[in-house]
PDB file of C-alpha atoms and ligand atoms in Angstrom:
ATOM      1  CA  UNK A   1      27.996 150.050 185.248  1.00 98.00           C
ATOM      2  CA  UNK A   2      28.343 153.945 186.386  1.00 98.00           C
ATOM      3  CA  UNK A   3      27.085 155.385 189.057  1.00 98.00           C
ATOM      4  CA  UNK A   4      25.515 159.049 188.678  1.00 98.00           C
ATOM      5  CA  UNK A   5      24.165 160.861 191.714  1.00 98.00           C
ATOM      6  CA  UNK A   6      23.787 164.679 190.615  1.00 98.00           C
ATOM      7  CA  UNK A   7      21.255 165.683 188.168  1.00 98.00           C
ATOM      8  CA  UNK A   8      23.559 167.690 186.479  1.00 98.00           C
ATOM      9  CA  UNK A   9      25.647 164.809 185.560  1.00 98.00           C
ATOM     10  CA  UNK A  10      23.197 162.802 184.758  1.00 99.00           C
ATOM     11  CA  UNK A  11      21.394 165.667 182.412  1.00 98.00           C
ATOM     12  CA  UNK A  12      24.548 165.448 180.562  1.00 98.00           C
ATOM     13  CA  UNK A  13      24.890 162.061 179.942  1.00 98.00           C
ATOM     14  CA  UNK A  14      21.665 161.712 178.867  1.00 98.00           C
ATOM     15  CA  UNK A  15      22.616 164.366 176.246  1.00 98.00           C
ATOM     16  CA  UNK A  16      25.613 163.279 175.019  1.00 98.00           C
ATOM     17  CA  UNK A  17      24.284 159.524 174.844  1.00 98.00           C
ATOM     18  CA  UNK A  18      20.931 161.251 172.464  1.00 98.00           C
ATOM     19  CA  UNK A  19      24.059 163.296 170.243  1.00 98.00           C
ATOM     20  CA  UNK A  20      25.733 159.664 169.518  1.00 98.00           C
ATOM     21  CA  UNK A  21      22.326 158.673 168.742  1.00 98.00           C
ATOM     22  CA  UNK A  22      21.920 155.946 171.344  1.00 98.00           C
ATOM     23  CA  UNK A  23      18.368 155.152 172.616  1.00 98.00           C
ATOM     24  CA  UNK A  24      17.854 155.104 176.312  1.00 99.00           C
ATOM     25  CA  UNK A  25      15.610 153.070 178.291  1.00 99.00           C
ATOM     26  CA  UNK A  26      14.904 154.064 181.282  1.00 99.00           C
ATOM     27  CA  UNK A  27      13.416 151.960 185.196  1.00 99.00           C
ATOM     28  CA  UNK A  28      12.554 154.375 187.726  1.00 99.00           C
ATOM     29  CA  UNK A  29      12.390 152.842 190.951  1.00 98.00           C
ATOM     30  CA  UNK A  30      12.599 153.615 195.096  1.00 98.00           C
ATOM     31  CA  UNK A  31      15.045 150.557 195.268  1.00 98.00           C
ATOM     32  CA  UNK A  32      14.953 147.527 197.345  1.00 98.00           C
ATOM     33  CA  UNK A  33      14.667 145.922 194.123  1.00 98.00           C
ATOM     34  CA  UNK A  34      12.863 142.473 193.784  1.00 98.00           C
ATOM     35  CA  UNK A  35      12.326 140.495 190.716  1.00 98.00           C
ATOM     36  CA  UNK A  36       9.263 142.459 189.741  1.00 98.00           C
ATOM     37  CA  UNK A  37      12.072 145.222 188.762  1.00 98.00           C
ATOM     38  CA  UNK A  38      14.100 142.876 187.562  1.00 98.00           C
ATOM     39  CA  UNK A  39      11.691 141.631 185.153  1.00 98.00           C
ATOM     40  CA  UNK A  40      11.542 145.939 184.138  1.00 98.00           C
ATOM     41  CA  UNK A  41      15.132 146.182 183.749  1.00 99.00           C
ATOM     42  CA  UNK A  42      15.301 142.757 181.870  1.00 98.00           C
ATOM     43  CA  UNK A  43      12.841 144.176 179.567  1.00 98.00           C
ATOM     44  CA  UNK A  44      14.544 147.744 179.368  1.00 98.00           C
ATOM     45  CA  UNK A  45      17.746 146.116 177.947  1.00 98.00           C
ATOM     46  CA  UNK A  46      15.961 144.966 175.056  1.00 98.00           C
ATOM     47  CA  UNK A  47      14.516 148.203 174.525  1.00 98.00           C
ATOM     48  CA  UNK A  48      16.867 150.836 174.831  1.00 98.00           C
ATOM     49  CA  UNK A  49      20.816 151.190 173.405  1.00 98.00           C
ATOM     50  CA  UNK A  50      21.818 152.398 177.265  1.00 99.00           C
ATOM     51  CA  UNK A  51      19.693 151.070 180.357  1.00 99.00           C
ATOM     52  CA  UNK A  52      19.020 153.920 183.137  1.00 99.00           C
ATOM     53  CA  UNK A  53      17.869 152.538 186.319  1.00 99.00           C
ATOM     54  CA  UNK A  54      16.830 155.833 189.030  1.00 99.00           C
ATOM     55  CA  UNK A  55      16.929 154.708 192.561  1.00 98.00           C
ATOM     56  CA  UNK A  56      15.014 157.377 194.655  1.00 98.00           C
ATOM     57  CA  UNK A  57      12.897 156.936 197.712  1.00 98.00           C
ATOM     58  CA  UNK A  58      10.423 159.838 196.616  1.00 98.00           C
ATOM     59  CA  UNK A  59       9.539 161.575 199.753  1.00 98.00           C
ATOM     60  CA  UNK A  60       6.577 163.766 198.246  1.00 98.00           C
ATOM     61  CA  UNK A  61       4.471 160.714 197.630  1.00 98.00           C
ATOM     62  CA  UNK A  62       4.576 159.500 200.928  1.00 98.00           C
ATOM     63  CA  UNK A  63       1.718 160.834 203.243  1.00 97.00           C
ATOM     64  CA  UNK A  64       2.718 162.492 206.812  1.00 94.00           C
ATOM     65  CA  UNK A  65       2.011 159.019 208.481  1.00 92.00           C
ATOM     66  CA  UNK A  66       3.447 156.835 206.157  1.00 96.00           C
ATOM     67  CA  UNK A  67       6.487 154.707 205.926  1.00 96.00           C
ATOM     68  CA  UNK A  68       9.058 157.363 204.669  1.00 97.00           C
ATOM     69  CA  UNK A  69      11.329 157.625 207.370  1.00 96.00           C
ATOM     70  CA  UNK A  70      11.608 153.002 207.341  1.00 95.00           C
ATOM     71  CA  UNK A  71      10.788 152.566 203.408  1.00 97.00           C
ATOM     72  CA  UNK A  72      13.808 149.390 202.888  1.00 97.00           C
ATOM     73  CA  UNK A  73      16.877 150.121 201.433  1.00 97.00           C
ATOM     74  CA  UNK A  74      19.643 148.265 200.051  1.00 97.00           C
ATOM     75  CA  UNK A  75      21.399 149.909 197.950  1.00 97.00           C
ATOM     76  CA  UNK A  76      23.978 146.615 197.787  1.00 98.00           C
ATOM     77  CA  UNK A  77      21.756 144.465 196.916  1.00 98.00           C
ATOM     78  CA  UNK A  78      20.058 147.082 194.132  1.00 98.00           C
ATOM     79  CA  UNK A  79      23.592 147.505 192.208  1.00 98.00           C
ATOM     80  CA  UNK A  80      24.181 143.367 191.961  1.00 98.00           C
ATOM     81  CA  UNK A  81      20.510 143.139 190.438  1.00 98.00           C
ATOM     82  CA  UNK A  82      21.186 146.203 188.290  1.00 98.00           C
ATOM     83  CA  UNK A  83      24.512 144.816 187.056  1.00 98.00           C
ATOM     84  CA  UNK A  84      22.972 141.575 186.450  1.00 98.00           C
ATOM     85  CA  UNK A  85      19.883 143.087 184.492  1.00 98.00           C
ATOM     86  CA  UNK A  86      22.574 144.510 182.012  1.00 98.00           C
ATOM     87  CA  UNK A  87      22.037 148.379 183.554  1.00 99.00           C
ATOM     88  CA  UNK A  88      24.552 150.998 182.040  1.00 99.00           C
ATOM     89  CA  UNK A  89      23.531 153.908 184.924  1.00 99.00           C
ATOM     90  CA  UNK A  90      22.338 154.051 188.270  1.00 98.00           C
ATOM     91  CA  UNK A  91      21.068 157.260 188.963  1.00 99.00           C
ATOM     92  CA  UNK A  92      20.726 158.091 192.125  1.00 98.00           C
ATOM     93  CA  UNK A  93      19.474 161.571 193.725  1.00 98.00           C
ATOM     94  CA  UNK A  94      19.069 163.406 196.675  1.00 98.00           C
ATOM     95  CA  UNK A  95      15.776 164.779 198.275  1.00 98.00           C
ATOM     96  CA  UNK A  96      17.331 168.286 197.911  1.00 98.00           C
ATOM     97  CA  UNK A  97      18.800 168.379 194.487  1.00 98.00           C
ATOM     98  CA  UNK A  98      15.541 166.800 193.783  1.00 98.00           C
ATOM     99  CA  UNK A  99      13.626 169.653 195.791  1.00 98.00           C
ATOM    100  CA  UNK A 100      15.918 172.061 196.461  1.00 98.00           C
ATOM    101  CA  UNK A 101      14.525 175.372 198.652  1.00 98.00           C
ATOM    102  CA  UNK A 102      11.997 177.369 196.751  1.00 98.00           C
ATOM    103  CA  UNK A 103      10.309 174.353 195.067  1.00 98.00           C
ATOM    104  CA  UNK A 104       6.642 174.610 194.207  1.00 98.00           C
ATOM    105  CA  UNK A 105       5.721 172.663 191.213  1.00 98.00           C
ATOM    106  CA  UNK A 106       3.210 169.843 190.986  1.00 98.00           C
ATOM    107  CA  UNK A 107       1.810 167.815 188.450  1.00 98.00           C
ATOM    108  CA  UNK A 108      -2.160 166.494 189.170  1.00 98.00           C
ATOM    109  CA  UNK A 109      -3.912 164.149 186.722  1.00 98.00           C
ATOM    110  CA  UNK A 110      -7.188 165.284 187.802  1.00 97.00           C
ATOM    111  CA  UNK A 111      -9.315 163.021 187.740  1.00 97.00           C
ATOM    112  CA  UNK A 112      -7.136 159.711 187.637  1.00 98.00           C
ATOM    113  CA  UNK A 113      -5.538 160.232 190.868  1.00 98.00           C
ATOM    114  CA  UNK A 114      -8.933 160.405 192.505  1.00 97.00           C
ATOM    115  CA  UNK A 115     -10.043 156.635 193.408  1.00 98.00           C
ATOM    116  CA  UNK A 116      -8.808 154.111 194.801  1.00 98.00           C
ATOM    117  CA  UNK A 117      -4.923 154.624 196.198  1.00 98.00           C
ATOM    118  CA  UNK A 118      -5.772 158.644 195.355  1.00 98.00           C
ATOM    119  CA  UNK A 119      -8.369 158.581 197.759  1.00 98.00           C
ATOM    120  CA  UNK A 120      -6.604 156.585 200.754  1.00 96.00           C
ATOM    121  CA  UNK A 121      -3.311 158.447 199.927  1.00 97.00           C
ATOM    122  CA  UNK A 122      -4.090 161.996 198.943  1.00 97.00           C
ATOM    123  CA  UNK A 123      -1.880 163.959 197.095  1.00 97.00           C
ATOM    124  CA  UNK A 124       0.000 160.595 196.425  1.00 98.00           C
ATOM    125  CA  UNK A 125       0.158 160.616 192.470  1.00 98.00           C
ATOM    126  CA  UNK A 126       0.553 164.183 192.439  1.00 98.00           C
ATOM    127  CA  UNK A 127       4.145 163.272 194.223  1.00 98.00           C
ATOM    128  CA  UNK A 128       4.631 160.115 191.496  1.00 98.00           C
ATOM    129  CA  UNK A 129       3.535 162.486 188.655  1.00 99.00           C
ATOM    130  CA  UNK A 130       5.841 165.325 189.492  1.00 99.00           C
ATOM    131  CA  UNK A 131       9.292 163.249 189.900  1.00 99.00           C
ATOM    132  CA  UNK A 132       8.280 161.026 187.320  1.00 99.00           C
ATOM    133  CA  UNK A 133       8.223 164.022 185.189  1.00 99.00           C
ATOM    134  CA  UNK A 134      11.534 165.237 186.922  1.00 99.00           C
ATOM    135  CA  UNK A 135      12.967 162.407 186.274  1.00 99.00           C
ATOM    136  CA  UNK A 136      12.114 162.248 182.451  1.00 99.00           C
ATOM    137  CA  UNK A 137      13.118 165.353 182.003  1.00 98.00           C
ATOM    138  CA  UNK A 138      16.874 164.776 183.703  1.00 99.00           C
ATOM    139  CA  UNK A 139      17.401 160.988 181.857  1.00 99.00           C
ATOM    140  CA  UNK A 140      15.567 161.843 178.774  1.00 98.00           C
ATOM    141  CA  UNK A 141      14.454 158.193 178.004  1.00 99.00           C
ATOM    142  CA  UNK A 142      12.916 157.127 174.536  1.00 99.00           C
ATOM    143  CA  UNK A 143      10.940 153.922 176.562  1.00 99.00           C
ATOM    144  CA  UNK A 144      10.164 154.109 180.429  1.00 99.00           C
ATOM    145  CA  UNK A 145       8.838 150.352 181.806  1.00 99.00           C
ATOM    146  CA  UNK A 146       6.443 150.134 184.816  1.00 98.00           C
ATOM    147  CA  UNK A 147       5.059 146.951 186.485  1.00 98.00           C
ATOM    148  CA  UNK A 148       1.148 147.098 186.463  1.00 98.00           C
ATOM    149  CA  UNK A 149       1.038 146.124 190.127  1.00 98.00           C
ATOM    150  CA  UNK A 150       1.009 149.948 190.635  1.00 98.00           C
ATOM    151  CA  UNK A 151      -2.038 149.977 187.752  1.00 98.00           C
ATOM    152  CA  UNK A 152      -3.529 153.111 188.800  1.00 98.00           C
ATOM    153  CA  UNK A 153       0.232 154.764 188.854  1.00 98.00           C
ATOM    154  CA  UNK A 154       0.955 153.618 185.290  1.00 98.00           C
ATOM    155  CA  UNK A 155      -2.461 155.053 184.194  1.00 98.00           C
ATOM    156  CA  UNK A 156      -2.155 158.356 185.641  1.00 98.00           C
ATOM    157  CA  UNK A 157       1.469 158.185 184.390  1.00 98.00           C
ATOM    158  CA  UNK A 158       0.027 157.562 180.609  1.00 98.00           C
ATOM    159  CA  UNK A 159      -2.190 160.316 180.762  1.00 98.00           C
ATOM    160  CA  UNK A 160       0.394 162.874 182.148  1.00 98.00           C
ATOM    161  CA  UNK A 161       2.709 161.857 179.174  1.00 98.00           C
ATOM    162  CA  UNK A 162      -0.120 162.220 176.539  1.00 98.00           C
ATOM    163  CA  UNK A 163      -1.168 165.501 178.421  1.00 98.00           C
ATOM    164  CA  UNK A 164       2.180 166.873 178.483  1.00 98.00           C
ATOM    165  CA  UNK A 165       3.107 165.451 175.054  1.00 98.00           C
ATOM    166  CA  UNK A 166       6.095 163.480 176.314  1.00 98.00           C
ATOM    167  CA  UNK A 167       8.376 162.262 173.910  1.00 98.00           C
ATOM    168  CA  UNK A 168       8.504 158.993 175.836  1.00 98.00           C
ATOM    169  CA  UNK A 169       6.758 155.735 175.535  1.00 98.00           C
ATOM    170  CA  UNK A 170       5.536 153.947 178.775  1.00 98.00           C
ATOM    171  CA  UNK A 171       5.742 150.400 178.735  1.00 98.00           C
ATOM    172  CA  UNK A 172       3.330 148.498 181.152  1.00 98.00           C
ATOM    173  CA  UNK A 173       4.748 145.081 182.578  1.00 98.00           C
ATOM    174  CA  UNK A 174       2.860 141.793 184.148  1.00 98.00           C
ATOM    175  CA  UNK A 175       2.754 141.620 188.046  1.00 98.00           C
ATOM    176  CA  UNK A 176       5.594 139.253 188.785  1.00 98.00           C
ATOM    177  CA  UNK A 177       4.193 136.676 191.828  1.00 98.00           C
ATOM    178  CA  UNK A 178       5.669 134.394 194.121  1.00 98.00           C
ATOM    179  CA  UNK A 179       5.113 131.082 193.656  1.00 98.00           C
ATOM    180  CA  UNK A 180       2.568 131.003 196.307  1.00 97.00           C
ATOM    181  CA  UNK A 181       0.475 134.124 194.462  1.00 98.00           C
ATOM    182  CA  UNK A 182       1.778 137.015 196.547  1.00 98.00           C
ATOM    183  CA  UNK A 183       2.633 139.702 193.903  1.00 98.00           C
ATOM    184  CA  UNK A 184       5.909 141.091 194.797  1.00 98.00           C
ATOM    185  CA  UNK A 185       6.750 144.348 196.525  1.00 98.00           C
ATOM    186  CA  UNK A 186       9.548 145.796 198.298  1.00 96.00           C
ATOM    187  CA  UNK A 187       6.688 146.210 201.274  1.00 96.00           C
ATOM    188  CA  UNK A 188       6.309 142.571 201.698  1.00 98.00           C
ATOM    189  CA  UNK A 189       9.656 143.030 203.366  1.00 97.00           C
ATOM    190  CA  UNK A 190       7.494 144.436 206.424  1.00 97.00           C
ATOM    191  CA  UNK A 191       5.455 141.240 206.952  1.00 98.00           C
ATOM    192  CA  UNK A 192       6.432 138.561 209.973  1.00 98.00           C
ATOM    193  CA  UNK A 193       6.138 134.919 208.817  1.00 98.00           C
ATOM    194  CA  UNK A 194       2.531 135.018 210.147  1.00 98.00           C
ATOM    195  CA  UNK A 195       2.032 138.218 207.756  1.00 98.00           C
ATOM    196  CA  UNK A 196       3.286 136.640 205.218  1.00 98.00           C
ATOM    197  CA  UNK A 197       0.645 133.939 205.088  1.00 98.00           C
ATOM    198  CA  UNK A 198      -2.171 135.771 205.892  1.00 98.00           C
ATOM    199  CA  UNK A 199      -1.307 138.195 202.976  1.00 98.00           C
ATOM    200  CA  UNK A 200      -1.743 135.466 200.534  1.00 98.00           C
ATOM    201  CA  UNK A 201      -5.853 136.623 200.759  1.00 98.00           C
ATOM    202  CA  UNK A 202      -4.888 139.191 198.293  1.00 98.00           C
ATOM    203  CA  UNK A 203      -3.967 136.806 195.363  1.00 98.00           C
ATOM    204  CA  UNK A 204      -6.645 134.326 196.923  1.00 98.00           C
ATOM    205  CA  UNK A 205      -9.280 137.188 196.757  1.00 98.00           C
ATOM    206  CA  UNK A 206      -8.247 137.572 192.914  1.00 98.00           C
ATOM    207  CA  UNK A 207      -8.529 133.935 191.590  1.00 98.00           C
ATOM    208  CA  UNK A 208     -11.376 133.438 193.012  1.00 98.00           C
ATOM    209  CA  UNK A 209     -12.779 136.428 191.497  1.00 98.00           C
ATOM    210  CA  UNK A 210     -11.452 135.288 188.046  1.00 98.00           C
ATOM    211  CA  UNK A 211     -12.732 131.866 188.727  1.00 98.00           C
ATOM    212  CA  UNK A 212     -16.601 133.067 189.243  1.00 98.00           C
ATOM    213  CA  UNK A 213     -16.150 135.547 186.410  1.00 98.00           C
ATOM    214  CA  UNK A 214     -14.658 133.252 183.963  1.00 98.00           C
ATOM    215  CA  UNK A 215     -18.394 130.574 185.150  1.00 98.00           C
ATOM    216  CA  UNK A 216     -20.462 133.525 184.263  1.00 98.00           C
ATOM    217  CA  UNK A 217     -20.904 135.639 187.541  1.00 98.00           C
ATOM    218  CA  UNK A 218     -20.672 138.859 186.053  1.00 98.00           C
ATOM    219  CA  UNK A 219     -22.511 141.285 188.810  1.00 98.00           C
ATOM    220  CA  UNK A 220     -20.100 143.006 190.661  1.00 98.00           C
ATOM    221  CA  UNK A 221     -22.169 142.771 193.755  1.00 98.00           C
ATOM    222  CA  UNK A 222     -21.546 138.860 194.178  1.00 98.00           C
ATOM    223  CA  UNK A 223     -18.079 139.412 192.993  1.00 98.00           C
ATOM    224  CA  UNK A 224     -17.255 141.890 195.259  1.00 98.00           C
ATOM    225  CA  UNK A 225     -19.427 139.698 197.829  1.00 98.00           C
ATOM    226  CA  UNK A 226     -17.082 136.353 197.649  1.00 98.00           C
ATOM    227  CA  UNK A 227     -13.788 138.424 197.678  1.00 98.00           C
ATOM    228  CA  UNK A 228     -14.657 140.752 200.616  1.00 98.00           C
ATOM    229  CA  UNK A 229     -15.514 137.153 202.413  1.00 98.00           C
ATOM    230  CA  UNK A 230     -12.397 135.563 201.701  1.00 98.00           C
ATOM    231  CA  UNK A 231     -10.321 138.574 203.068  1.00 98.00           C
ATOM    232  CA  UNK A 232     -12.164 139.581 206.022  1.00 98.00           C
ATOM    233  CA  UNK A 233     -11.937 135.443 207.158  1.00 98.00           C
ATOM    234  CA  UNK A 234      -8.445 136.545 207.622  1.00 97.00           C
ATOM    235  CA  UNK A 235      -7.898 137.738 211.170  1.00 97.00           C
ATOM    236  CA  UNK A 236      -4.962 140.051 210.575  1.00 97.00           C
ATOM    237  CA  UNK A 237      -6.366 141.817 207.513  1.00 98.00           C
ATOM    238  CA  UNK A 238      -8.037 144.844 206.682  1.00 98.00           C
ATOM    239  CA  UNK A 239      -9.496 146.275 203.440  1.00 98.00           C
ATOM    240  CA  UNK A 240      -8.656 149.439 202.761  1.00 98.00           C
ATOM    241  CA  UNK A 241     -10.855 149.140 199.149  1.00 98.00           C
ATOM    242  CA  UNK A 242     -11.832 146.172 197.056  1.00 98.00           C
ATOM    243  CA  UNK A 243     -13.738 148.047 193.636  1.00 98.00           C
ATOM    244  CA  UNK A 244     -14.152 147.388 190.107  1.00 98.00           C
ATOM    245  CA  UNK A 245     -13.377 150.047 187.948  1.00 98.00           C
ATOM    246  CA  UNK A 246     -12.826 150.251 183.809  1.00 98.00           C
ATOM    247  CA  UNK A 247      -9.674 149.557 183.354  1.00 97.00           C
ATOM    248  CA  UNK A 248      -8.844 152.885 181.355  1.00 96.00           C
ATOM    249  CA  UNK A 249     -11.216 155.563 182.847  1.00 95.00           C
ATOM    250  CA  UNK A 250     -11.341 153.947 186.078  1.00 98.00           C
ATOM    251  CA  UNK A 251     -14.978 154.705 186.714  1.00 97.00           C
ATOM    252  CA  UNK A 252     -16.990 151.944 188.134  1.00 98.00           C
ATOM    253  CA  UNK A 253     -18.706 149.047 186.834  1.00 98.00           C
ATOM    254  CA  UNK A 254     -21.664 147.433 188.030  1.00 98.00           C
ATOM    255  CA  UNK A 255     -20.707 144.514 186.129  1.00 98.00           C
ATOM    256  CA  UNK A 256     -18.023 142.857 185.009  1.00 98.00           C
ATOM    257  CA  UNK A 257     -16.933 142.232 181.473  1.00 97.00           C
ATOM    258  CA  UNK A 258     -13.558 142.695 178.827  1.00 96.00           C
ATOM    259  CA  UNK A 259     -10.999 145.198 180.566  1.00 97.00           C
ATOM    260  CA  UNK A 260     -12.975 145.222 184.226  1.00 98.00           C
ATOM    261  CA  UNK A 261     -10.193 146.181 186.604  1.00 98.00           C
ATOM    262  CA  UNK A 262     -10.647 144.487 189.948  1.00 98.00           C
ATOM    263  CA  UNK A 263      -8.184 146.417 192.210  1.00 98.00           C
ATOM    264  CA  UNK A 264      -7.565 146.129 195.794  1.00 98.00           C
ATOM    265  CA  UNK A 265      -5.545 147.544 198.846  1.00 98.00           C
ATOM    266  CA  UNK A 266      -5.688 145.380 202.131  1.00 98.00           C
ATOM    267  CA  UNK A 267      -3.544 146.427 205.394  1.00 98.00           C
ATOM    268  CA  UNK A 268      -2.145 142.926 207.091  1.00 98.00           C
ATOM    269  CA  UNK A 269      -1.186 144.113 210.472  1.00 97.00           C
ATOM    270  CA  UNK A 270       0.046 147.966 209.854  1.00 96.00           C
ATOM    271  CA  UNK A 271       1.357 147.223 206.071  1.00 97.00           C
ATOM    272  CA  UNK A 272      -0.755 148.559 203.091  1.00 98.00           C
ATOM    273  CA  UNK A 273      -0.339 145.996 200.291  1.00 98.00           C
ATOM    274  CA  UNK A 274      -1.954 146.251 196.863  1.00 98.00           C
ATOM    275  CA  UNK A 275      -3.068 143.878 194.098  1.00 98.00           C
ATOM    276  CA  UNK A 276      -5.021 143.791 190.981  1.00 98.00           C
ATOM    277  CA  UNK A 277      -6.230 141.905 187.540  1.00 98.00           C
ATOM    278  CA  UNK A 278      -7.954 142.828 184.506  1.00 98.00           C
ATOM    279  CA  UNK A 279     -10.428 140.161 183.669  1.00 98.00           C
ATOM    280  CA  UNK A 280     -11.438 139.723 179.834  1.00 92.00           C
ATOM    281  CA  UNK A 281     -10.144 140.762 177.623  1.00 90.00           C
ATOM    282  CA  UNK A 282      -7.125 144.018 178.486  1.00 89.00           C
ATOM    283  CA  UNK A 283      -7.562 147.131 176.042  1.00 83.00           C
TER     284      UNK A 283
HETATM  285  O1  LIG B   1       6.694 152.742 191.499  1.00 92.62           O
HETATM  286  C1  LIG B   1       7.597 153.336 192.129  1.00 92.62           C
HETATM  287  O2  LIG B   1       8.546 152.732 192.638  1.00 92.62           O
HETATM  288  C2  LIG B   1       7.518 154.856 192.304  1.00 92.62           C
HETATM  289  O3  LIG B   1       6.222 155.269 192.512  1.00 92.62           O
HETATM  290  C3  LIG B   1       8.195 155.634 191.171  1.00 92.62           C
HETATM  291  C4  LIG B   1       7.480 155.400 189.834  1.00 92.62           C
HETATM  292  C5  LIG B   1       9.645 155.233 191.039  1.00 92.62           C
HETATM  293  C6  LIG B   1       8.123 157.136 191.463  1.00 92.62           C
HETATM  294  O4  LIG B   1       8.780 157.450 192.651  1.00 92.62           O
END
């Protein structure tokens, strides 16, 4: 496994590997890798001749009062996954070869990057959109994977490739859970024990959702109704949004049916976690 940390260096790489004709799949990440990523790089291996993992706590997606500055790290712990994932390079920048003086390009999917996380986290997936595109553009991967616990991020990604005609091909992958339901996130690092448990209302919130939808309650109002009760029983928690949306325009539905996204973002204690599901049938 090599270890790359200019851009330059990696930029050539990525060309010499495309001269030979190798394919290169590619796992962007901000590290503190769980086994959600390693599910992504797992994947990648099977996908691509070389396997690029980026490791790069983004700081233009983080909002002024966010958790930049204490966002884990472990970078360790990342290259033992990585080398047991089968990863050929870690690619690691630096905030200022990434944004070096005089930088002033961003990338907005209008109207994607509106709802939901957009609107608690503004200017958010204008920061995901523009490395993500950096980052393309420096490992030149035929296949990029994603895990669709950040739905809304691989959507807006989708559309910025299909905008931008992007010779890459995003690959979407399940939410990997713990056993008890909490879907995995480098941010459940933050929770105490006590956390912990409470923040098991966010997969709770979702199977009971699927439960009523899958005995006929379709009206988002009772749906939204028995989830919002569920969560706000829990002391320590606080929703930030609970909404259906179509899962490909994200507009919202008044009722539920095939490719409803039910999408969520709940702080427990002063950590933002999200969740989400796609009930019926995904398009
Ligand atoms: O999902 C993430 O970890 C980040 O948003 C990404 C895609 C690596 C961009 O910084």
């Amino acid at each position: 496994m090599k270890l790359i940390t200019t851009i330059e260096e990696m930029q050539q790489a990525a060309l010499s590997l495309k001269r030979e004709g190798k394919s290169i799949a590619f796992v962007p990440t901000m590290g503190f890798l769980h086994e959600g990523h390693a599910s992504l790089l797992r994947e990648g291996r099977k996908r691509g001749d070389i396997l690029v993992l980026s490791i790069f706590v983004n700081p233009i997606q983080f909002g002024q009062n966010e958790d930049l500055d204490r966002y884990p790290r472990n970078m360790e712990g990342d290259c033992c996954i990585a080398d047991e994932c089968g990863v050929d390079i870690v690619f690691t920048p630096n905030a200022p070869g990434m944004y070096p003086a005089g930088f002033q390009t961003s990338i907005s999917v209008r109207d994607l990057s509106l709802p939901l996380c957009g609107a608690s986290r503004p200017g958010h997936f204008d920061g995901v959109a523009t490395v993500v595109a950096k980052l393309f553009n420096i490992v030149m991967p035929d296949v990029a994977l994603f895990g669709r616990k950040d739905y809304q991020q691989l959507a807006v990604l989708r559309r910025m490739a299909t905008d931008l005609n992007l010779p890459v091909q995003l690959v979407g992958m399940p939410i990997v859970r713990e056993k008890d339901g909490l879907a995995m996130s480098s941010r459940n690092a933050y929770l105490s024990p006590a956390e912990r448990q409470s923040a098991l209302c966010l997969s709770g919130a979702i199977r009971k959702v699927r439960d009523l939808y899958a005995t006929g309650t379709l009206e988002v109002a009772d749906l939204e109704r028995s989830a919002r009760e569920l969560i706000e029983a829990e002391t320590a928690a606080n929703i930030d949004y609970l909404e259906f949306r179509d899962g490909t325009t994200l507009e919202s539905v008044q009722t539920a049916g095939n490719n409803t996204l039910m999408a969520l973002a709940v702080k427990i204690g002063t950590t933002r976690l999200i969740d989400n599901t796609i009930l019926g049938e995904e398009l």
